[in-house]
Amino acid sequence: VQGSSGGGMSNEQAELLRQRYKLDEPLLVSYVTWIKGFPRGDFGYSFGERSDVWPLIDSKIWYTLVMGTCSIMLMVVMSIPIGIYSATHQYSIGDTFFSALAYLALSVPGFLLALLWIYIGVIVLDIDILRDQSQEFIGKPMSVAKAWDYARHFVPAAAILALASTAQLVRIMRNGMLEVLNQQYITTARAKGLKESVVIRKYAVRSALNPVVSVVALEVPKMISSSILIGVVLSVPTTGPMFLRALQGQDMYV
């Protein structure tokens, strides 16, 4: 692997790896040795970084998980109200605006939005938006100003990651609401004299949420793959750039 990717290691390092993973034993023995290390956090050795794999992952996985979780929360919080509004105000100016915005968000890839944000932040607003914090706060103790700087770098990246999935959920929520609003039990609830807000909140939204919940689960792997390019473009410390370098360098354990 190292030879084909242009790298190399000393004979001592190679011998240590042979002993550690029993590479001169039969393939099945080497494989079982590698698998047995998983419960201890031994995921192998990174040839490119000259380090064990777990410390590399551990330094970036939490930022990735927090960003992914916040993106999913943002996606749900934005898509459900917009979908409800579009369905209850069908063909209105607001519905047309949100529908056009949803189609635009679906058609523009995340990395292009990240590039546009870099242009707006650096050229137009003249602020440091790359990485997870500005240069002036690196190595400084935590403070209100540093926390705000973290948020200023974190929120746009999470929003960009969530935008395409949000647009898809808006369409699903809108279509689900339109289908439910034409059901007989909704007509019956209105005929009983219930307020329209109660009919929407208590009966229509509950039924329309079912497909949305299913799609949210399917969006998780898509967001993970999208975070790779967004992480590379914005230089945020997610696992994406590390994973891309491992693919390019054939760093198989990573």
mmCIF file of C-alpha atoms in Angstrom:
data_model
loop_
_atom_site.group_PDB
_atom_site.id
_atom_site.type_symbol
_atom_site.label_atom_id
_atom_site.label_comp_id
_atom_site.label_asym_id
_atom_site.label_seq_id
_atom_site.Cartn_x
_atom_site.Cartn_y
_atom_site.Cartn_z
ATOM 1 C CA VAL A 1 0.000 0.000 0.000
ATOM 2 C CA GLN A 2 2.709 2.451 0.979
ATOM 3 C CA GLY A 3 4.733 1.653 -2.105
ATOM 4 C CA SER A 4 1.828 2.238 -4.482
ATOM 5 C CA SER A 5 0.949 5.563 -2.819
ATOM 6 C CA GLY A 6 4.507 6.852 -2.868
ATOM 7 C CA GLY A 7 5.154 6.545 0.876
ATOM 8 C CA GLY A 8 7.325 4.284 2.955
ATOM 9 C CA MET A 9 8.364 3.296 6.467
ATOM 10 C CA SER A 10 11.440 1.976 8.173
ATOM 11 C CA ASN A 11 12.114 -1.740 8.542
ATOM 12 C CA GLU A 12 11.627 -1.377 12.317
ATOM 13 C CA GLN A 13 8.128 0.080 11.880
ATOM 14 C CA ALA A 14 7.193 -2.609 9.379
ATOM 15 C CA GLU A 15 8.411 -5.325 11.762
ATOM 16 C CA LEU A 16 6.401 -3.853 14.649
ATOM 17 C CA LEU A 17 3.262 -3.940 12.505
ATOM 18 C CA ARG A 18 3.953 -7.532 11.494
ATOM 19 C CA GLN A 19 4.213 -8.538 15.138
ATOM 20 C CA ARG A 20 1.246 -6.435 16.252
ATOM 21 C CA TYR A 21 -1.185 -7.759 13.625
ATOM 22 C CA LYS A 22 0.521 -11.119 12.932
ATOM 23 C CA LEU A 23 0.908 -10.219 9.265
ATOM 24 C CA ASP A 24 3.275 -13.136 8.611
ATOM 25 C CA GLU A 25 0.625 -15.553 9.927
ATOM 26 C CA PRO A 26 -2.212 -16.967 7.776
ATOM 27 C CA LEU A 27 -4.769 -14.400 6.594
ATOM 28 C CA LEU A 28 -7.510 -15.654 8.912
ATOM 29 C CA VAL A 29 -5.231 -15.284 11.957
ATOM 30 C CA SER A 30 -4.295 -11.723 10.937
ATOM 31 C CA TYR A 31 -7.933 -10.827 10.407
ATOM 32 C CA VAL A 32 -9.078 -12.232 13.760
ATOM 33 C CA THR A 33 -6.198 -10.398 15.502
ATOM 34 C CA TRP A 34 -7.316 -7.128 13.924
ATOM 35 C CA ILE A 35 -10.995 -7.669 14.807
ATOM 36 C CA LYS A 36 -10.153 -8.569 18.432
ATOM 37 C CA GLY A 37 -8.582 -5.132 18.857
ATOM 38 C CA PHE A 38 -11.876 -3.298 18.213
ATOM 39 C CA PRO A 39 -13.256 -3.569 21.793
ATOM 40 C CA ARG A 40 -9.979 -2.065 23.050
ATOM 41 C CA GLY A 41 -10.175 0.803 20.568
ATOM 42 C CA ASP A 42 -7.402 -0.646 18.385
ATOM 43 C CA PHE A 43 -8.597 0.094 14.843
ATOM 44 C CA GLY A 44 -5.193 -0.246 13.245
ATOM 45 C CA TYR A 45 -2.286 2.019 12.338
ATOM 46 C CA SER A 46 -2.409 5.034 10.024
ATOM 47 C CA PHE A 47 0.436 4.891 7.523
ATOM 48 C CA GLY A 48 -0.083 8.495 6.409
ATOM 49 C CA GLU A 49 -0.321 10.082 9.865
ATOM 50 C CA ARG A 50 2.164 7.721 11.598
ATOM 51 C CA SER A 51 -0.300 7.180 14.435
ATOM 52 C CA ASP A 52 -2.891 4.745 15.730
ATOM 53 C CA VAL A 53 -6.245 5.192 14.024
ATOM 54 C CA TRP A 54 -8.409 5.737 17.124
ATOM 55 C CA PRO A 55 -6.656 8.924 18.361
ATOM 56 C CA LEU A 56 -7.116 10.405 14.883
ATOM 57 C CA ILE A 57 -10.827 9.563 14.849
ATOM 58 C CA ASP A 58 -11.342 10.545 18.480
ATOM 59 C CA SER A 59 -10.005 14.040 17.836
ATOM 60 C CA LYS A 60 -12.622 14.697 15.129
ATOM 61 C CA ILE A 61 -15.591 12.383 15.655
ATOM 62 C CA TRP A 62 -17.249 14.494 18.363
ATOM 63 C CA TYR A 63 -17.260 17.646 16.257
ATOM 64 C CA THR A 64 -18.722 15.576 13.405
ATOM 65 C CA LEU A 65 -21.446 14.082 15.607
ATOM 66 C CA VAL A 66 -22.411 17.451 17.099
ATOM 67 C CA MET A 67 -22.561 19.055 13.658
ATOM 68 C CA GLY A 68 -24.613 16.175 12.251
ATOM 69 C CA THR A 69 -27.027 16.246 15.199
ATOM 70 C CA CYS A 70 -27.483 20.013 14.963
ATOM 71 C CA SER A 71 -28.004 19.747 11.201
ATOM 72 C CA ILE A 72 -30.754 17.165 11.676
ATOM 73 C CA MET A 73 -32.426 19.271 14.367
ATOM 74 C CA LEU A 74 -32.191 22.346 12.154
ATOM 75 C CA MET A 75 -33.572 20.367 9.235
ATOM 76 C CA VAL A 76 -36.631 19.224 11.221
ATOM 77 C CA VAL A 77 -37.264 22.589 12.904
ATOM 78 C CA MET A 78 -37.246 24.446 9.575
ATOM 79 C CA SER A 79 -38.980 21.927 7.303
ATOM 80 C CA ILE A 80 -42.094 21.091 9.352
ATOM 81 C CA PRO A 81 -43.409 24.669 9.899
ATOM 82 C CA ILE A 82 -42.632 25.667 6.297
ATOM 83 C CA GLY A 83 -44.329 22.522 4.967
ATOM 84 C CA ILE A 84 -47.424 23.186 7.091
ATOM 85 C CA TYR A 85 -47.581 26.810 5.979
ATOM 86 C CA SER A 86 -47.210 25.909 2.288
ATOM 87 C CA ALA A 87 -49.956 23.285 2.505
ATOM 88 C CA THR A 88 -52.418 25.505 4.373
ATOM 89 C CA HIS A 89 -51.692 28.451 2.038
ATOM 90 C CA GLN A 90 -51.572 26.523 -1.235
ATOM 91 C CA TYR A 91 -50.700 28.597 -4.334
ATOM 92 C CA SER A 92 -50.213 31.732 -2.255
ATOM 93 C CA ILE A 93 -47.211 34.021 -2.687
ATOM 94 C CA GLY A 94 -45.579 32.445 0.367
ATOM 95 C CA ASP A 95 -46.169 28.922 -0.949
ATOM 96 C CA THR A 96 -44.706 29.867 -4.336
ATOM 97 C CA PHE A 97 -41.681 31.494 -2.691
ATOM 98 C CA PHE A 98 -40.917 28.530 -0.410
ATOM 99 C CA SER A 99 -41.465 26.038 -3.246
ATOM 100 C CA ALA A 100 -39.039 27.905 -5.502
ATOM 101 C CA LEU A 101 -36.538 28.151 -2.655
ATOM 102 C CA ALA A 102 -36.858 24.413 -1.981
ATOM 103 C CA TYR A 103 -36.211 23.512 -5.626
ATOM 104 C CA LEU A 104 -33.216 25.855 -5.691
ATOM 105 C CA ALA A 105 -31.781 24.326 -2.510
ATOM 106 C CA LEU A 106 -32.245 20.823 -3.929
ATOM 107 C CA SER A 107 -30.461 21.707 -7.164
ATOM 108 C CA VAL A 108 -27.403 23.446 -5.655
ATOM 109 C CA PRO A 109 -24.807 21.053 -4.153
ATOM 110 C CA GLY A 110 -23.578 21.660 -0.629
ATOM 111 C CA PHE A 111 -19.958 22.308 -1.582
ATOM 112 C CA LEU A 112 -21.062 25.109 -3.940
ATOM 113 C CA LEU A 113 -23.039 26.722 -1.109
ATOM 114 C CA ALA A 114 -19.912 26.435 1.040
ATOM 115 C CA LEU A 115 -17.882 28.201 -1.660
ATOM 116 C CA LEU A 116 -20.523 30.943 -1.900
ATOM 117 C CA TRP A 117 -20.401 31.368 1.884
ATOM 118 C CA ILE A 118 -16.609 31.699 1.734
ATOM 119 C CA TYR A 119 -16.979 34.432 -0.897
ATOM 120 C CA ILE A 120 -19.628 36.278 1.134
ATOM 121 C CA GLY A 121 -17.747 35.923 4.417
ATOM 122 C CA VAL A 122 -14.247 36.723 3.220
ATOM 123 C CA ILE A 123 -14.847 39.165 0.348
ATOM 124 C CA VAL A 124 -18.110 40.868 1.303
ATOM 125 C CA LEU A 125 -18.162 40.736 5.108
ATOM 126 C CA ASP A 126 -14.362 40.552 5.596
ATOM 127 C CA ILE A 127 -14.505 37.980 8.425
ATOM 128 C CA ASP A 128 -12.612 34.750 9.094
ATOM 129 C CA ILE A 129 -15.062 31.888 8.465
ATOM 130 C CA LEU A 130 -12.737 28.955 7.777
ATOM 131 C CA ARG A 131 -11.840 26.230 10.301
ATOM 132 C CA ASP A 132 -13.657 25.954 13.633
ATOM 133 C CA GLN A 133 -12.296 29.205 15.084
ATOM 134 C CA SER A 134 -10.478 32.366 14.076
ATOM 135 C CA GLN A 135 -6.699 32.601 14.188
ATOM 136 C CA GLU A 136 -6.782 35.123 17.037
ATOM 137 C CA PHE A 137 -8.509 32.638 19.395
ATOM 138 C CA ILE A 138 -6.318 29.584 18.720
ATOM 139 C CA GLY A 139 -4.648 28.511 21.955
ATOM 140 C CA LYS A 140 -6.544 31.075 24.023
ATOM 141 C CA PRO A 141 -8.660 30.098 27.073
ATOM 142 C CA MET A 142 -12.412 29.844 26.652
ATOM 143 C CA SER A 143 -14.311 33.126 26.923
ATOM 144 C CA VAL A 144 -17.572 34.638 25.739
ATOM 145 C CA ALA A 145 -15.828 36.047 22.674
ATOM 146 C CA LYS A 146 -14.264 32.674 21.832
ATOM 147 C CA ALA A 147 -17.594 30.859 22.322
ATOM 148 C CA TRP A 148 -19.275 33.326 19.977
ATOM 149 C CA ASP A 149 -16.476 32.805 17.463
ATOM 150 C CA TYR A 150 -17.018 29.020 17.655
ATOM 151 C CA ALA A 151 -20.738 29.520 17.008
ATOM 152 C CA ARG A 152 -20.043 31.885 14.105
ATOM 153 C CA HIS A 153 -17.984 29.173 12.415
ATOM 154 C CA PHE A 154 -20.196 26.248 13.419
ATOM 155 C CA VAL A 155 -23.728 27.439 12.576
ATOM 156 C CA PRO A 156 -23.189 28.265 8.859
ATOM 157 C CA ALA A 157 -21.498 24.900 8.248
ATOM 158 C CA ALA A 158 -24.357 23.044 9.975
ATOM 159 C CA ALA A 159 -26.950 25.086 8.051
ATOM 160 C CA ILE A 160 -25.288 24.376 4.702
ATOM 161 C CA LEU A 161 -25.179 20.673 5.566
ATOM 162 C CA ALA A 162 -28.890 20.690 6.439
ATOM 163 C CA LEU A 163 -30.194 22.851 3.591
ATOM 164 C CA ALA A 164 -30.657 20.279 0.812
ATOM 165 C CA SER A 165 -32.327 17.772 3.140
ATOM 166 C CA THR A 166 -34.518 20.551 4.552
ATOM 167 C CA ALA A 167 -35.761 21.377 1.068
ATOM 168 C CA GLN A 168 -36.668 17.740 0.450
ATOM 169 C CA LEU A 169 -38.506 17.461 3.774
ATOM 170 C CA VAL A 170 -40.453 20.641 3.042
ATOM 171 C CA ARG A 171 -41.788 19.063 -0.149
ATOM 172 C CA ILE A 172 -42.651 15.822 1.644
ATOM 173 C CA MET A 173 -44.373 17.622 4.524
ATOM 174 C CA ARG A 174 -46.325 19.844 2.134
ATOM 175 C CA ASN A 175 -47.511 16.946 -0.010
ATOM 176 C CA GLY A 176 -48.392 14.893 3.067
ATOM 177 C CA MET A 177 -50.416 17.749 4.524
ATOM 178 C CA LEU A 178 -52.287 18.330 1.258
ATOM 179 C CA GLU A 179 -53.188 14.658 1.095
ATOM 180 C CA VAL A 180 -54.347 14.537 4.718
ATOM 181 C CA LEU A 181 -56.394 17.754 4.465
ATOM 182 C CA ASN A 182 -58.565 16.095 1.799
ATOM 183 C CA GLN A 183 -59.375 13.099 4.001
ATOM 184 C CA GLN A 184 -62.906 12.491 5.247
ATOM 185 C CA TYR A 185 -62.039 12.639 8.962
ATOM 186 C CA ILE A 186 -60.622 16.163 8.506
ATOM 187 C CA THR A 187 -63.916 17.228 6.912
ATOM 188 C CA THR A 188 -65.776 15.627 9.823
ATOM 189 C CA ALA A 189 -63.641 17.462 12.377
ATOM 190 C CA ARG A 190 -64.376 20.771 10.653
ATOM 191 C CA ALA A 191 -68.094 19.939 10.494
ATOM 192 C CA LYS A 192 -68.110 19.448 14.277
ATOM 193 C CA GLY A 193 -67.109 23.078 14.657
ATOM 194 C CA LEU A 194 -63.480 22.619 15.713
ATOM 195 C CA LYS A 195 -61.189 25.552 15.116
ATOM 196 C CA GLU A 196 -59.027 25.293 12.021
ATOM 197 C CA SER A 197 -55.851 25.554 14.123
ATOM 198 C CA VAL A 198 -56.985 22.572 16.228
ATOM 199 C CA VAL A 199 -57.844 20.543 13.121
ATOM 200 C CA ILE A 200 -54.425 21.257 11.625
ATOM 201 C CA ARG A 201 -52.403 20.719 14.789
ATOM 202 C CA LYS A 202 -54.248 17.785 16.344
ATOM 203 C CA TYR A 203 -55.295 15.756 13.306
ATOM 204 C CA ALA A 204 -53.555 16.770 10.089
ATOM 205 C CA VAL A 205 -49.989 17.308 11.316
ATOM 206 C CA ARG A 206 -49.855 14.040 13.248
ATOM 207 C CA SER A 207 -50.713 11.990 10.165
ATOM 208 C CA ALA A 208 -48.478 13.999 7.821
ATOM 209 C CA LEU A 209 -45.448 13.547 10.101
ATOM 210 C CA ASN A 210 -45.200 9.778 9.502
ATOM 211 C CA PRO A 211 -43.391 9.923 6.122
ATOM 212 C CA VAL A 212 -41.224 12.799 7.374
ATOM 213 C CA VAL A 213 -39.888 10.705 10.265
ATOM 214 C CA SER A 214 -39.036 7.881 7.850
ATOM 215 C CA VAL A 215 -37.197 10.204 5.471
ATOM 216 C CA VAL A 216 -35.208 11.839 8.302
ATOM 217 C CA ALA A 217 -33.667 8.439 9.082
ATOM 218 C CA LEU A 218 -32.771 7.969 5.406
ATOM 219 C CA GLU A 219 -31.150 11.414 5.266
ATOM 220 C CA VAL A 220 -28.502 10.566 7.899
ATOM 221 C CA PRO A 221 -26.093 8.678 5.569
ATOM 222 C CA LYS A 222 -26.565 11.345 2.906
ATOM 223 C CA MET A 223 -25.575 14.049 5.381
ATOM 224 C CA ILE A 224 -22.488 12.058 6.379
ATOM 225 C CA SER A 225 -21.341 11.854 2.756
ATOM 226 C CA SER A 226 -22.136 15.542 2.154
ATOM 227 C CA SER A 227 -20.153 16.546 5.244
ATOM 228 C CA ILE A 228 -16.949 15.263 3.615
ATOM 229 C CA LEU A 229 -16.891 17.893 0.859
ATOM 230 C CA ILE A 230 -18.266 20.637 3.104
ATOM 231 C CA GLY A 231 -15.578 19.814 5.676
ATOM 232 C CA VAL A 232 -12.882 20.016 2.997
ATOM 233 C CA VAL A 233 -14.141 23.324 1.559
ATOM 234 C CA LEU A 234 -14.662 25.066 4.922
ATOM 235 C CA SER A 235 -11.669 23.350 6.603
ATOM 236 C CA VAL A 236 -13.785 22.384 9.622
ATOM 237 C CA PRO A 237 -12.318 19.598 11.822
ATOM 238 C CA THR A 238 -14.775 16.848 10.896
ATOM 239 C CA THR A 239 -13.833 13.317 9.879
ATOM 240 C CA GLY A 240 -14.512 14.239 6.229
ATOM 241 C CA PRO A 241 -11.108 15.698 5.268
ATOM 242 C CA MET A 242 -9.328 12.894 7.158
ATOM 243 C CA PHE A 243 -11.398 10.276 5.330
ATOM 244 C CA LEU A 244 -10.666 11.896 1.964
ATOM 245 C CA ARG A 245 -6.909 11.972 2.655
ATOM 246 C CA ALA A 246 -7.068 8.297 3.651
ATOM 247 C CA LEU A 247 -8.771 7.416 0.359
ATOM 248 C CA GLN A 248 -6.244 9.388 -1.682
ATOM 249 C CA GLY A 249 -3.282 7.906 0.206
ATOM 250 C CA GLN A 250 -4.726 4.349 0.342
ATOM 251 C CA ASP A 251 -4.468 4.477 4.134
ATOM 252 C CA MET A 252 -6.566 1.346 4.510
ATOM 253 C CA TYR A 253 -6.917 1.215 8.319
ATOM 254 C CA VAL A 254 -8.298 4.772 8.473
#
